[in-house]
Structure formats: C-alpha cells, structure tokens
Tab-separated table of C-alpha atoms in Angstrom:
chain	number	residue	atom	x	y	z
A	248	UNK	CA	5.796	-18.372	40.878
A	249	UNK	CA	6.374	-20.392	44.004
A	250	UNK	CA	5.305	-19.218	47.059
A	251	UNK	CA	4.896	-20.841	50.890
A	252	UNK	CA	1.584	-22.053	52.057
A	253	UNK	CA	1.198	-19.013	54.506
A	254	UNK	CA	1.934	-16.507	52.015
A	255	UNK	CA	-1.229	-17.933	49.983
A	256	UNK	CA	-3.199	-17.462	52.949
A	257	UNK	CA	-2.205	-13.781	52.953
A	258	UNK	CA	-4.045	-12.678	49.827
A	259	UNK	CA	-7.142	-11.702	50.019
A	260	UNK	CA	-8.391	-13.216	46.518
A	261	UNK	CA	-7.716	-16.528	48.340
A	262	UNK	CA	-10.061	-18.120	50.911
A	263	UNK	CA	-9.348	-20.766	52.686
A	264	UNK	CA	-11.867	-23.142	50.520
A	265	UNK	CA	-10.041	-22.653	47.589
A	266	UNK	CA	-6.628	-23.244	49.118
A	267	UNK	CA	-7.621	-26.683	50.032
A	268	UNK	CA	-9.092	-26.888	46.464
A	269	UNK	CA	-5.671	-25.700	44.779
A	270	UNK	CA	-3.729	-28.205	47.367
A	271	UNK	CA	-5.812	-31.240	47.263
A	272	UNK	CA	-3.881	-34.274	45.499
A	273	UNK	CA	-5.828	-36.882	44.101
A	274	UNK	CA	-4.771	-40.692	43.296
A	275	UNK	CA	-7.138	-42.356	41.133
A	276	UNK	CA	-6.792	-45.163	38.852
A	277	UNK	CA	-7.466	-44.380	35.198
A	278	UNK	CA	-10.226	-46.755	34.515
A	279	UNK	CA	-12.247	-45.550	37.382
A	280	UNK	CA	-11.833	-41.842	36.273
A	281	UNK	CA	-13.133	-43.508	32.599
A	282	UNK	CA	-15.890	-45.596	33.964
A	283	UNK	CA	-17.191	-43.926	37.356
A	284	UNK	CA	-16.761	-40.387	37.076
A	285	UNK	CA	-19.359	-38.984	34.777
A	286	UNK	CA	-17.362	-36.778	32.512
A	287	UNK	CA	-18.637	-35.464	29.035
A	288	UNK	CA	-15.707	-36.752	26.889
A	289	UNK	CA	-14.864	-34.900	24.150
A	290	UNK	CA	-11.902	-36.712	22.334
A	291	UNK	CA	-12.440	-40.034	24.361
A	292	UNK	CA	-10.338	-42.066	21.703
A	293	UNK	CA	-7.336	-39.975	21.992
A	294	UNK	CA	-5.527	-37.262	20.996
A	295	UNK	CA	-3.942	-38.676	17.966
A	296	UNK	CA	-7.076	-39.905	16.571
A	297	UNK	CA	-8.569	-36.085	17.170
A	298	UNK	CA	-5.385	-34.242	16.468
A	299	UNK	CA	-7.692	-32.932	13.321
A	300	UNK	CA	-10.136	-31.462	15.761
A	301	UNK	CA	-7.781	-30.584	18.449
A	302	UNK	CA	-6.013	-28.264	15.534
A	303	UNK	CA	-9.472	-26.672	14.404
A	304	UNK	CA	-10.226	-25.840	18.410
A	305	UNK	CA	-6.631	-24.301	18.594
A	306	UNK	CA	-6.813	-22.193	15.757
A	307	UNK	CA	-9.882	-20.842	16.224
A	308	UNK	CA	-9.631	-20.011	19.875
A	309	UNK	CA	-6.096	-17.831	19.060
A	310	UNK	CA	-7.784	-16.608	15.490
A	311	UNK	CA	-5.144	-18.422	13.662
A	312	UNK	CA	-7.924	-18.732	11.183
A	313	UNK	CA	-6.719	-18.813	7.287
A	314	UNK	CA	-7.117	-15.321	4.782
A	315	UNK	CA	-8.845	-16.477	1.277
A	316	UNK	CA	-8.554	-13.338	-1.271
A	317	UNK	CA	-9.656	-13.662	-4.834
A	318	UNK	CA	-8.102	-10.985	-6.905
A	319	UNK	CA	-9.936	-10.199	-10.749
A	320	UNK	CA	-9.691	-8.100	-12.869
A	321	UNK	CA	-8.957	-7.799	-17.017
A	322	UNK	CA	-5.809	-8.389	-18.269
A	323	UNK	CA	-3.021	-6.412	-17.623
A	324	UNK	CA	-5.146	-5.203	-14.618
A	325	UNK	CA	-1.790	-6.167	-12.038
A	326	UNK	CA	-3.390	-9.427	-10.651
A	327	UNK	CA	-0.696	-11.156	-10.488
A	328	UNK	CA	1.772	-8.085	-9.288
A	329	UNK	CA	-0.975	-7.072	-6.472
A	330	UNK	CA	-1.554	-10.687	-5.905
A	331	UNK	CA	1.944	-11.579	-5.263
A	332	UNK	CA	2.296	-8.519	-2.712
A	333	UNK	CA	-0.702	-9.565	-1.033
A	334	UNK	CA	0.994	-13.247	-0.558
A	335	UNK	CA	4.003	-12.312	0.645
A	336	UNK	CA	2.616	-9.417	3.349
A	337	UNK	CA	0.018	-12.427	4.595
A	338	UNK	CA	2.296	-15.235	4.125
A	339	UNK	CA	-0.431	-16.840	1.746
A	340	UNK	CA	-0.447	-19.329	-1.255
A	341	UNK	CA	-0.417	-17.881	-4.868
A	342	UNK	CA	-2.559	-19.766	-7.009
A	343	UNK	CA	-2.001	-19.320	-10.801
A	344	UNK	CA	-4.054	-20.943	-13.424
A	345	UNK	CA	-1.012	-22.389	-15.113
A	346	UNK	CA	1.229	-22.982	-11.652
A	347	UNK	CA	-2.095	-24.957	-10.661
A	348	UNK	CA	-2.771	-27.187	-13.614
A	349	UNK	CA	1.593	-27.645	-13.885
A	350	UNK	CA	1.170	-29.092	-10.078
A	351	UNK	CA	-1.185	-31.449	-10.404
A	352	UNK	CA	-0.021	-32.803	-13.696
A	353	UNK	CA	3.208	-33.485	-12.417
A	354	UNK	CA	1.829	-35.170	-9.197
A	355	UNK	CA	0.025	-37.167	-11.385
A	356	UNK	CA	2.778	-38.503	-13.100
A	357	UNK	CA	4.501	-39.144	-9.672
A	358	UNK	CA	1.313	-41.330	-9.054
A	359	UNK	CA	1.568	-43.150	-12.468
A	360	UNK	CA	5.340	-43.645	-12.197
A	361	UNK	CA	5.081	-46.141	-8.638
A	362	UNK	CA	3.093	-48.750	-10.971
A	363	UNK	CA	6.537	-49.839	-12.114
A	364	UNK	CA	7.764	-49.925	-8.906
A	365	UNK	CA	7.400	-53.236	-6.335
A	366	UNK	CA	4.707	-51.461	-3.963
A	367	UNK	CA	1.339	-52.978	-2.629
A	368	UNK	CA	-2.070	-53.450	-4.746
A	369	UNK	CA	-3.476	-50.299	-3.283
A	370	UNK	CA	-0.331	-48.312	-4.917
A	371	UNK	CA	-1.000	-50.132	-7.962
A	372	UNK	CA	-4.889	-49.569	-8.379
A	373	UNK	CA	-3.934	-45.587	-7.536
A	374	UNK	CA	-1.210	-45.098	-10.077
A	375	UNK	CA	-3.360	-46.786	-12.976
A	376	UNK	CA	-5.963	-44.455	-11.849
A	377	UNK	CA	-3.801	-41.657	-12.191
A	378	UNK	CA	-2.526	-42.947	-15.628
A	379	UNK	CA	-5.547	-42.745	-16.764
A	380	UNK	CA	-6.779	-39.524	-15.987
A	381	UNK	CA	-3.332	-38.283	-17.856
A	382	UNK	CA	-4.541	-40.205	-20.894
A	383	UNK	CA	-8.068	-38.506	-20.464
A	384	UNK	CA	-5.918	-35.312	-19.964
A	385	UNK	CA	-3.992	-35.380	-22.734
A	386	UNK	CA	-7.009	-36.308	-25.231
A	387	UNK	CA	-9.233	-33.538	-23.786
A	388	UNK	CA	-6.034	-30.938	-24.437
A	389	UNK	CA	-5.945	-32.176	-28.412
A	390	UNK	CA	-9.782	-31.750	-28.832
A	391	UNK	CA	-9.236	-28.454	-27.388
A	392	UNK	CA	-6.927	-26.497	-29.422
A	393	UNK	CA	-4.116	-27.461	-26.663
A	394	UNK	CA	-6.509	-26.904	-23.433
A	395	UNK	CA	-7.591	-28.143	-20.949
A	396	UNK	CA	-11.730	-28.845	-20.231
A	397	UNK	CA	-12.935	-26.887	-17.339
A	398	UNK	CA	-13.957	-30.001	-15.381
A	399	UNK	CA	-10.262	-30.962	-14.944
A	400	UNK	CA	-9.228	-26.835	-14.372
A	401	UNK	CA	-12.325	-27.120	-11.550
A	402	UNK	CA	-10.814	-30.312	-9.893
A	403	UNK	CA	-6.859	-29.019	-9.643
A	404	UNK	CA	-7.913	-26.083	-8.246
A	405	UNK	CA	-10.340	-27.789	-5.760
A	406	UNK	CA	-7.985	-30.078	-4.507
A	407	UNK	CA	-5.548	-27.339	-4.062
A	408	UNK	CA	-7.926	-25.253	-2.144
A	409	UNK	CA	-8.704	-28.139	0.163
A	410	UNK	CA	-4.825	-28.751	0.815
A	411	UNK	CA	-3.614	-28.172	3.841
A	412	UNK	CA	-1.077	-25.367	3.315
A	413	UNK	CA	-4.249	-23.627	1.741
A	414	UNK	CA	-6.414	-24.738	4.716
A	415	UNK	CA	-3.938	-23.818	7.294
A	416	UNK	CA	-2.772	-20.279	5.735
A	417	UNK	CA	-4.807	-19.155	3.398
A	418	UNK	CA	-4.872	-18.444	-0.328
A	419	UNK	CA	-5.054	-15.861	-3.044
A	420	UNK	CA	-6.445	-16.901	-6.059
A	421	UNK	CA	-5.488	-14.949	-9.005
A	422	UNK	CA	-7.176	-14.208	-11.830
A	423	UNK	CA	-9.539	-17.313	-10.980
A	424	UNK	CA	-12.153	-18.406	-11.705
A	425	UNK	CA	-12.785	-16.158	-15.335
A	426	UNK	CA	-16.839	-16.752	-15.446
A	427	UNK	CA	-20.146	-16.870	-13.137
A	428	UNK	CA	-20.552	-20.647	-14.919
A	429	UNK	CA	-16.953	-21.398	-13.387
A	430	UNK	CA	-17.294	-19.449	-10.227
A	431	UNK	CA	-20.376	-21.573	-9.575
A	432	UNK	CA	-18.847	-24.786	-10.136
A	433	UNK	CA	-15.702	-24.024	-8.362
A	434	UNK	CA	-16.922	-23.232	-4.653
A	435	UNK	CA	-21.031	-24.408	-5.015
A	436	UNK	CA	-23.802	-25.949	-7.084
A	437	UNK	CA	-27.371	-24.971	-7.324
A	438	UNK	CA	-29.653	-27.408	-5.421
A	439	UNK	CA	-33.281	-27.199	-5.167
A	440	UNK	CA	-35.390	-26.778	-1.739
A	441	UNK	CA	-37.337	-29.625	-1.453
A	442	UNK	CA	-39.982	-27.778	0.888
A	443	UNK	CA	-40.903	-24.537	-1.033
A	444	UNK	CA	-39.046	-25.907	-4.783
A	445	UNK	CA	-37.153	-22.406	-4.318
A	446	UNK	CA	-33.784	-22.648	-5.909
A	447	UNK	CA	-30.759	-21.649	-3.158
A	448	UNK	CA	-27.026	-21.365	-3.868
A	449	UNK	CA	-24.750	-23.952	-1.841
A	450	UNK	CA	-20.854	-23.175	-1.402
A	451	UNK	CA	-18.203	-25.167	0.375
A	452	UNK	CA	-16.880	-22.392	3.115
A	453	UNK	CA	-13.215	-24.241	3.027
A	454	UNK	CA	-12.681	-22.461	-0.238
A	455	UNK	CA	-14.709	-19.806	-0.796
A	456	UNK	CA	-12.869	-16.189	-0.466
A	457	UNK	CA	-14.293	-14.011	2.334
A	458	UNK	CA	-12.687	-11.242	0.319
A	459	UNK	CA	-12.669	-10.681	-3.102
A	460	UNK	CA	-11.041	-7.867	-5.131
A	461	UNK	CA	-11.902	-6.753	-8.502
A	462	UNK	CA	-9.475	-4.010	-10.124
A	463	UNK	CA	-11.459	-1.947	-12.070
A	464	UNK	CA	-9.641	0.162	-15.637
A	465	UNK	CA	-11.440	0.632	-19.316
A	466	UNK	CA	-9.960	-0.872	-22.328
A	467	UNK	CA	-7.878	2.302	-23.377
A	468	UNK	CA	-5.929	2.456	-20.130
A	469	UNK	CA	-4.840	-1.470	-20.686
A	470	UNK	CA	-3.797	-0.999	-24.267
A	471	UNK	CA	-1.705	2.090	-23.525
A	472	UNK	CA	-0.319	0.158	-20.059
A	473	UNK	CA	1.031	-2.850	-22.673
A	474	UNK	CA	2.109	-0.544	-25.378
A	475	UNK	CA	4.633	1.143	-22.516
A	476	UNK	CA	5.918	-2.567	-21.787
A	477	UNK	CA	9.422	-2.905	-22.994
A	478	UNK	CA	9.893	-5.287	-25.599
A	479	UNK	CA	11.662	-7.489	-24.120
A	480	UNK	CA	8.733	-8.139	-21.357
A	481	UNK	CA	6.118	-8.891	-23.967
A	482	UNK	CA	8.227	-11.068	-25.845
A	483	UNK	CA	6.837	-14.917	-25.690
A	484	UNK	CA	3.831	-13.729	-23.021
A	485	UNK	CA	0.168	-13.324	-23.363
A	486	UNK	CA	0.969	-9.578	-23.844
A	487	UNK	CA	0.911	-9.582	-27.033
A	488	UNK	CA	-0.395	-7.351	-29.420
A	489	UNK	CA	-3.134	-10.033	-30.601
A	490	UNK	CA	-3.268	-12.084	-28.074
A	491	UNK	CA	-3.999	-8.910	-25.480
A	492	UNK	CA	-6.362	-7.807	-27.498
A	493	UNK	CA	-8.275	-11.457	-28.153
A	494	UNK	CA	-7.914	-12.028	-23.931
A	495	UNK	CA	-9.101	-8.595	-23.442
A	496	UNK	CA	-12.547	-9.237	-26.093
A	497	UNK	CA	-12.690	-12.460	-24.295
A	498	UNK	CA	-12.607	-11.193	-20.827
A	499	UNK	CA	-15.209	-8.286	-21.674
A	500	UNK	CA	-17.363	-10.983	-23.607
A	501	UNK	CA	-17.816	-13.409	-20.450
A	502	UNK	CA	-18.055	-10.034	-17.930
A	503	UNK	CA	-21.458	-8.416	-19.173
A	504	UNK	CA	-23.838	-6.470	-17.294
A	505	UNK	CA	-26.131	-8.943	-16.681
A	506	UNK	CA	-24.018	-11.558	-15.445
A	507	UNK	CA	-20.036	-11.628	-14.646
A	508	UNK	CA	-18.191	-13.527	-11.864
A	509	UNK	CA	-18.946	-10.531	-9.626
A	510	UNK	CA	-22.725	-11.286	-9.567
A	511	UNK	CA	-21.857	-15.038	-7.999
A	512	UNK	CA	-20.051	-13.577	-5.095
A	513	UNK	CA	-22.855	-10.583	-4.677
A	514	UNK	CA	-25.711	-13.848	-4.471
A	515	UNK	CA	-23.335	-15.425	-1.797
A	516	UNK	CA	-23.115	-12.070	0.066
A	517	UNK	CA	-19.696	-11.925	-0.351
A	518	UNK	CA	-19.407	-8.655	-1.675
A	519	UNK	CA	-16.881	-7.461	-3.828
A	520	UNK	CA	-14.647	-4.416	-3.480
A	521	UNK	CA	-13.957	-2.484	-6.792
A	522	UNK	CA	-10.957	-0.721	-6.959
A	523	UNK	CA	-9.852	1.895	-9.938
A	524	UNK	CA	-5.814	1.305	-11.201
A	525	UNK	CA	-6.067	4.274	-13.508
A	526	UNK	CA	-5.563	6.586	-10.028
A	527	UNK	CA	-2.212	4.560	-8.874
A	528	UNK	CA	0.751	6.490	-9.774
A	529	UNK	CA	2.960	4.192	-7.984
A	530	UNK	CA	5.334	1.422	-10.214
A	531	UNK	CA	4.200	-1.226	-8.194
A	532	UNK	CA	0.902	-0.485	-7.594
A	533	UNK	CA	1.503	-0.344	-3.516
A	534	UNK	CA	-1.344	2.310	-3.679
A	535	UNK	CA	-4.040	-0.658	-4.515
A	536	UNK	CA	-2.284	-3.031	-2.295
A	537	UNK	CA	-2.977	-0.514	0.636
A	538	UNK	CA	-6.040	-0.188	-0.150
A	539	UNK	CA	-6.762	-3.990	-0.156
A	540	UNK	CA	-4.740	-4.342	2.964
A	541	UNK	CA	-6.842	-1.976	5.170
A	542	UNK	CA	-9.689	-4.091	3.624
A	543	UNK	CA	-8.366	-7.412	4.748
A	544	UNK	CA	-6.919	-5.988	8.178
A	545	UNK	CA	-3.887	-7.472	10.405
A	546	UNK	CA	-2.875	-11.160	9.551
A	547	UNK	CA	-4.731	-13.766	11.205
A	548	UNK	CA	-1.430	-16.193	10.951
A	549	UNK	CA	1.352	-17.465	13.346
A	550	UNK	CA	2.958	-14.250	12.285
A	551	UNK	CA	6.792	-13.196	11.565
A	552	UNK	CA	9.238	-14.957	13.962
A	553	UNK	CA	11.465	-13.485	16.149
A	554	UNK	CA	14.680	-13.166	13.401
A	555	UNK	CA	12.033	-11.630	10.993
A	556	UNK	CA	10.692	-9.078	13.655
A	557	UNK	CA	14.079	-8.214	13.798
A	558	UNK	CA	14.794	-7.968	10.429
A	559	UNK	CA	11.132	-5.501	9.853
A	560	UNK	CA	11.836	-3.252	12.395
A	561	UNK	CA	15.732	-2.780	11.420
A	562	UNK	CA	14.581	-1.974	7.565
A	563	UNK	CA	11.928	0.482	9.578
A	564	UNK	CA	14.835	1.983	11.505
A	565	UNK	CA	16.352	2.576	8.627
A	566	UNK	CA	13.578	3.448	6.340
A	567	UNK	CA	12.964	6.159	9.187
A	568	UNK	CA	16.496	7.179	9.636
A	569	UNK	CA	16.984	7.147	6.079
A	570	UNK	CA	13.813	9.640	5.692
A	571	UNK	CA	14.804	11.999	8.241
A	572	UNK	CA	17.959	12.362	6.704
A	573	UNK	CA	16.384	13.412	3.641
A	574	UNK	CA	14.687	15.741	5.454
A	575	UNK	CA	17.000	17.105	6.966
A	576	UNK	CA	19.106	17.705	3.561
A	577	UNK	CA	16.060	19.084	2.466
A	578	UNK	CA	15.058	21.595	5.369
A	579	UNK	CA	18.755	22.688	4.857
A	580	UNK	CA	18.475	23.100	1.200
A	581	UNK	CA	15.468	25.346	1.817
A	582	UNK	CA	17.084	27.401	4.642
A	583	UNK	CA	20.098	27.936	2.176
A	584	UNK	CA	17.985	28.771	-0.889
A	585	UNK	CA	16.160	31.225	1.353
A	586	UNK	CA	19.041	32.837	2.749
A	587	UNK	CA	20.406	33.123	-0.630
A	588	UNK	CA	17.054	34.874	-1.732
A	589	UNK	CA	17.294	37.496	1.080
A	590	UNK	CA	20.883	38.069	0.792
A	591	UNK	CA	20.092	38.380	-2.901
A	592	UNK	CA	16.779	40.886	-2.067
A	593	UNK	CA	18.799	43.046	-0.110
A	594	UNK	CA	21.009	43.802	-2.229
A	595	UNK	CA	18.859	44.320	-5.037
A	596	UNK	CA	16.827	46.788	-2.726
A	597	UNK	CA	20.232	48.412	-1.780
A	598	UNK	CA	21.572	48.783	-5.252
A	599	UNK	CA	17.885	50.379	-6.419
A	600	UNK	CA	18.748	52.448	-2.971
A	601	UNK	CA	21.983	53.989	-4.299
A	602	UNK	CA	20.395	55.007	-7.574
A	603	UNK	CA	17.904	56.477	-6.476
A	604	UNK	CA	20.242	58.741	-4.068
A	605	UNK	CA	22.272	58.952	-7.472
A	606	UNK	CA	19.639	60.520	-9.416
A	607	UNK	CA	18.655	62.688	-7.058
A	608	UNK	CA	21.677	64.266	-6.813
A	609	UNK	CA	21.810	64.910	-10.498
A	610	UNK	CA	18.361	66.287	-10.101
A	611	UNK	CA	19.118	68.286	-7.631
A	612	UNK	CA	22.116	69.814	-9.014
A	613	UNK	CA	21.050	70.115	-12.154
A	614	UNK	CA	18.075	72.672	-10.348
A	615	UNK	CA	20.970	74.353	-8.540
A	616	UNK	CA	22.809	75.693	-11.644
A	617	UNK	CA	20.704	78.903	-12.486
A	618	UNK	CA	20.632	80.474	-8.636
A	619	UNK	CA	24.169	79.669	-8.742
A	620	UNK	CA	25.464	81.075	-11.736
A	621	UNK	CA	22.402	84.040	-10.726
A	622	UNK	CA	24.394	84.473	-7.267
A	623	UNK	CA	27.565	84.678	-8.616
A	624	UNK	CA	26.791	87.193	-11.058
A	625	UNK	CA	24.535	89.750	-9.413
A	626	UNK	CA	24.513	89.174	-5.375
A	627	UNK	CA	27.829	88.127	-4.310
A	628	UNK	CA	30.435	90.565	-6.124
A	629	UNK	CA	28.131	93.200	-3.947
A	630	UNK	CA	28.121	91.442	-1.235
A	631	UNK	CA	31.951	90.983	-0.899
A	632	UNK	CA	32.415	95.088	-1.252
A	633	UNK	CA	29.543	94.959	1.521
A	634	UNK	CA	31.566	92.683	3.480
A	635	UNK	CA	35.154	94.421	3.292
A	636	UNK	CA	33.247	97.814	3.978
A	637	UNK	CA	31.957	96.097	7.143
A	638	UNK	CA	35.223	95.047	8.023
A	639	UNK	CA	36.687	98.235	7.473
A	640	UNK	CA	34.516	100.889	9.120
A	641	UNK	CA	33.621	98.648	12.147
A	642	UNK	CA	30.246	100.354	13.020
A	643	UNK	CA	28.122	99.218	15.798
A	644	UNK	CA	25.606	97.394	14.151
A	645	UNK	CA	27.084	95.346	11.569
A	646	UNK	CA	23.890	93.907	9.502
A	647	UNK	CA	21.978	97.180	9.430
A	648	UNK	CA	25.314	99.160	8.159
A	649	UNK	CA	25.705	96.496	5.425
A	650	UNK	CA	21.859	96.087	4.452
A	651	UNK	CA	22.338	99.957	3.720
A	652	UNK	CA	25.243	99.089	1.665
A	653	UNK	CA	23.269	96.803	-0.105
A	654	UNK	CA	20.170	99.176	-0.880
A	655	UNK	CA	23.091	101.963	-1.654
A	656	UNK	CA	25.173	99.841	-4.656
A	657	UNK	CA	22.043	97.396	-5.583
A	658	UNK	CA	23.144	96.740	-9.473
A	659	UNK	CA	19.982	97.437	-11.627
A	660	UNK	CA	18.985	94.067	-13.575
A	661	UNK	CA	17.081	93.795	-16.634
C-alpha cells in the first residue's frame, strides 16, 4: 500500500522516530557492511552453499515438517490397503518391502551399467562398486532360499528413508520392519554409557516414525478374511492357503509377549496405537483409516493446490448434494408409506365401524320380533276398535274415553 509522507504522519501507531527510521536510505559499500559492521552472520558463504539450511529454517518455521507412519500388523491385517489411503490423504511415500529392495536393485544396475560407458575415474570406481554389491547380492539370495540377508533389506530401506522425497514429505512404511532385532537395526543401535556403563537406545530421528500403527485381529478372523477372497485375488500372491498360514506362524512366532517390534517403539517412547479390524464393517476399511487420521491430525505438507481445492470441494458439493437428495427421496418415501398406513388405518377402523352398526342391527331386531308379533296379536286389533270408537263418538276427553275402552274389551291372555 502506498501512501504520502503526511498521511504516515497521521496514524497514531507512527511517531515521528520511526518515520525517519522507515525513510532513511542508506549507501554502503558491501565490504564495509562485511568487515565494519559487526553483524552475527549466519550463512556468511552464501545462500547456495546453505540452501540445505535455509530449507530446514523454512520448513520448520511454516510446519512444513514431514509425517513418518509405520503401519503393522499380521497378514492380511489391510497394511497395505490402510497404508495406501493414508499415502494418498497425506501425499506421503509408500514403502513396500518388495517395491524397496526392486528400487535399489535396479539403481544399482544403472550404477554398474556407466562402467562401459566413456565417463571419469570417479564414475568408474562407483559403478564397480555397485557391481559388486550385485554380485554379493545375488550370492547372498542363493544361500538364502532366494532372499535377501537382512543387512542389505536394512541398507535399501535406510537409504530410502534418508532420500529426499522421504525427508521432504514423509513416509509410511508398511508392514516394516517384521522384528524388535530389525526394528533396532533399522532406525538405532544399542551403545553403552561410558559414565554409569548403563546401556541406552540411540535412533536416527530422520527416520524414525513419530506414529506408529499396529492393527490388531486373532488368527480366526484372518483365515476366514482370505477364505472370502475370490479366487482370482489369491491366485499367484502370498495369500495362499500355505503360504498364509506359514506367514501367519511366522509373524506370531517373531511377535511374542515378551518381545515384538511393538516393545522397540514403547523403549523409544514412541508409543504405539492398537487398533481392532474385526469392528470395521466398511469394504475399505475407511473406519481404521479415520481412526488413524484423527491420530495423525491435519497434514503438515505444502497442501492441495489451487486446481485440487477445486476439484475436493466440487466432489464435496456433490457428495452433499448427492446426500440430500437421498434424503429427500427418502423423507418422501416415509411421508408416502405413512400416508398410505393412515389411509389404510382408517379404513380398516371404518370397515370394523360398519359391522359393528351391522350387527347391531341384527341384534336388535332379532330382540324386536316377540313384542312385535306380541303387539300385533293382542294390543293393536283392540286398539284400532278403540281408535275408530274414538273417532266416532267424539267425546270430550279423548284418552280417558278410550283407556275405558281398553279396560272394557281387554282380551283375557293365558
């Protein structure tokens, strides 16, 4: 905002010392800001030699600090599926054991492949290097019944933790590591205090997860979960009849009591969060990967940009618009089906109505027949003679003339 000098003067917030402060203009030579004022330099050789630290100041001042998740669990458990959500909601790395170990095998052989190439010594040294830890690689997989030691499993995945879309974004490592032994040598080792000879667990705090998830289901909820698999989703995986049920031995056999993976993180403080599948009803498990997400909070990224905030809140416009037209078509269904139900009680009530009027007509005249057929008989063939008699002598008082009438010809009745 531009403004005149005697508009500045104006506000209150400004006096006139720090006026001349905000107008001063300085011309100083560069070497005698270097040399003769007596600044604390903090990146005195430059930004591009600092850029490192100039990016680790930024990101932590704004929070764009990276998300590290560790997801275990048995198999079948959903790592992967949960995992997979959890990456794409964050906009984090998914790290699989096999996608892992695939990665840095083939970079290796991208390494190896320059040494037949016309490049410098250093290139040369580095792709004989790399030859030779595929030769190592490849004899360590045939003494292994076609796997790989865990020292070379331990290095991919520390160099891909210490990457810098990993660094940068964040991670979710799934399924990793299997064991306390692997745990250990993955983010720490166990040093020695050379003071009090007290033995104290060291972890690099690039990779370790501040969050770590273990999905929690016993053995007969798994084997009915990969019975219900279709065929043709087992076929050629780990999911297997046998080779569920030898994983599933295995994974129950290295996850005791007394010490599992879970016991590493709960010695680091880095406590994990158990969470039951068996209570999910959902198909994709969206249940558990609320759950984790309240746990983890808002993402601490760059975030969506502008075309994807317009995307999410278009699919939430119609998400909502497609809801409360559901509801509507289902308050309507309700208000038709109870309209239907009165319309259908009242005339229930007003057919019971009309036989019950019914019936008491038939009861009623059903009653009425003796007095009837007594009246006819007996009363009124008198009481007609009484009446002509009335008729034809005329006499002043007409009831009392014909009440004597009455008494006079009253037939005797048995």
């Amino acid at each position: 905002m531009n403004i005149t000098r005697e508009e500045a003067l104006l506000i209150p917030e400004i006096s006139q010392r720090i006026f001349d402060i905000l107008s001063i203009n300085l011309r100083m030579e560069g070497a005698w800001i270097k040399d003769g004022a007596k600044f604390e330099w903090v990146c005195e050789t430059g930004l591009l030699e600092n850029i490192t630290t100039v990016v680790e100041e930024y990101k932590k001042s704004r929070g764009l600090l990276p998300i590290r998740i560790c997801v275990l669990g048995p198999p079948a458990s959903g790592k992967s599926l949960v995992a997979s959500q959890l990456c794409q909601h964050y906009k984090l790395h998914h790290l699989k054991i096999a996608e892992v170990i695939q990665q840095a095998i083939e970079k290796l052989e991208k390494q190896a492949a320059r040494a037949e190439s016309e490049e410098g010594e250093e290139d040369d040294e580095a792709a004989q290097q790399a030859q030779e830890t595929l030769d190592l690689l490849n004899e360590s997989k045939q003494e292994n019944n076609d796997r790989y030691e865990d020292q070379y499993i331990i290095q991919f995945f520390t160099e891909k933790l210490m990457s810098m879309p990993c660094q940068n974004q964040g991670f979710v490592l799934d399924g990793f590591p299997k064991n306390y032994n692997r745990a250990k040598e993955l983010f720490g080792n166990k040093e020695e205090d050379e003071e009090d000879d007290v033995p104290r667990l060291e972890y690099n705090a690039k990779i370790m997860p501040e969050i770590v998830i273990s999905l929690e289901a016993d053995d007969e909820f798994l084997k009915k979960r990969v019975m219900n698999l279709p065929e043709s989703v087992v076929a050629g995986t780990h999911n297997t009849e046998d080779l569920f049920l030898k994983r599933l031995a295995e994974f129950r056999a290295n996850n005791t009591d007394d010490q599992t993976v879970l016991n590493y993180f709960d010695e680091l403080e880095v406590h994990p969060e158990s969470i039951d599948i068996t209570t999910d009803t959902s198909s994709n498990m969206s249940q558990v990967v609320e759950k984790i997400v309240k746990t983890v909070g808002r993402a601490r990224n760059y975030g969506p940009t502008e075309e994807e905030k317009l995307e999410m809140e278009r699919i939430k416009m119609e998400k909502k618009m497609k809801q409360e037209a559901i509801g509507k078509l289902e308050q309507q269904r309700k208000e038709d089906e109870e309209r239907k139900e009165t319309r259908r009680r009242k005339d229930e009530w007003a057919a019971r109505v009309k036989e019950v009027k019914e019936q008491e007509e038939e009861v009623l005249q059903a009653q009425s027949y003796p007095l009837r057929n007594y009246l006819m008989k007996h009363v009124m063939p008198t009481l007609n003679q009484g009446l002509i008699e009335v008729c034809k002598v005329r006499p002043e008082d007409a009831i009392d003339y014909l009440a004597e009438y009455l008494f006079e010809h009253n037939p005797q009745v048995d």
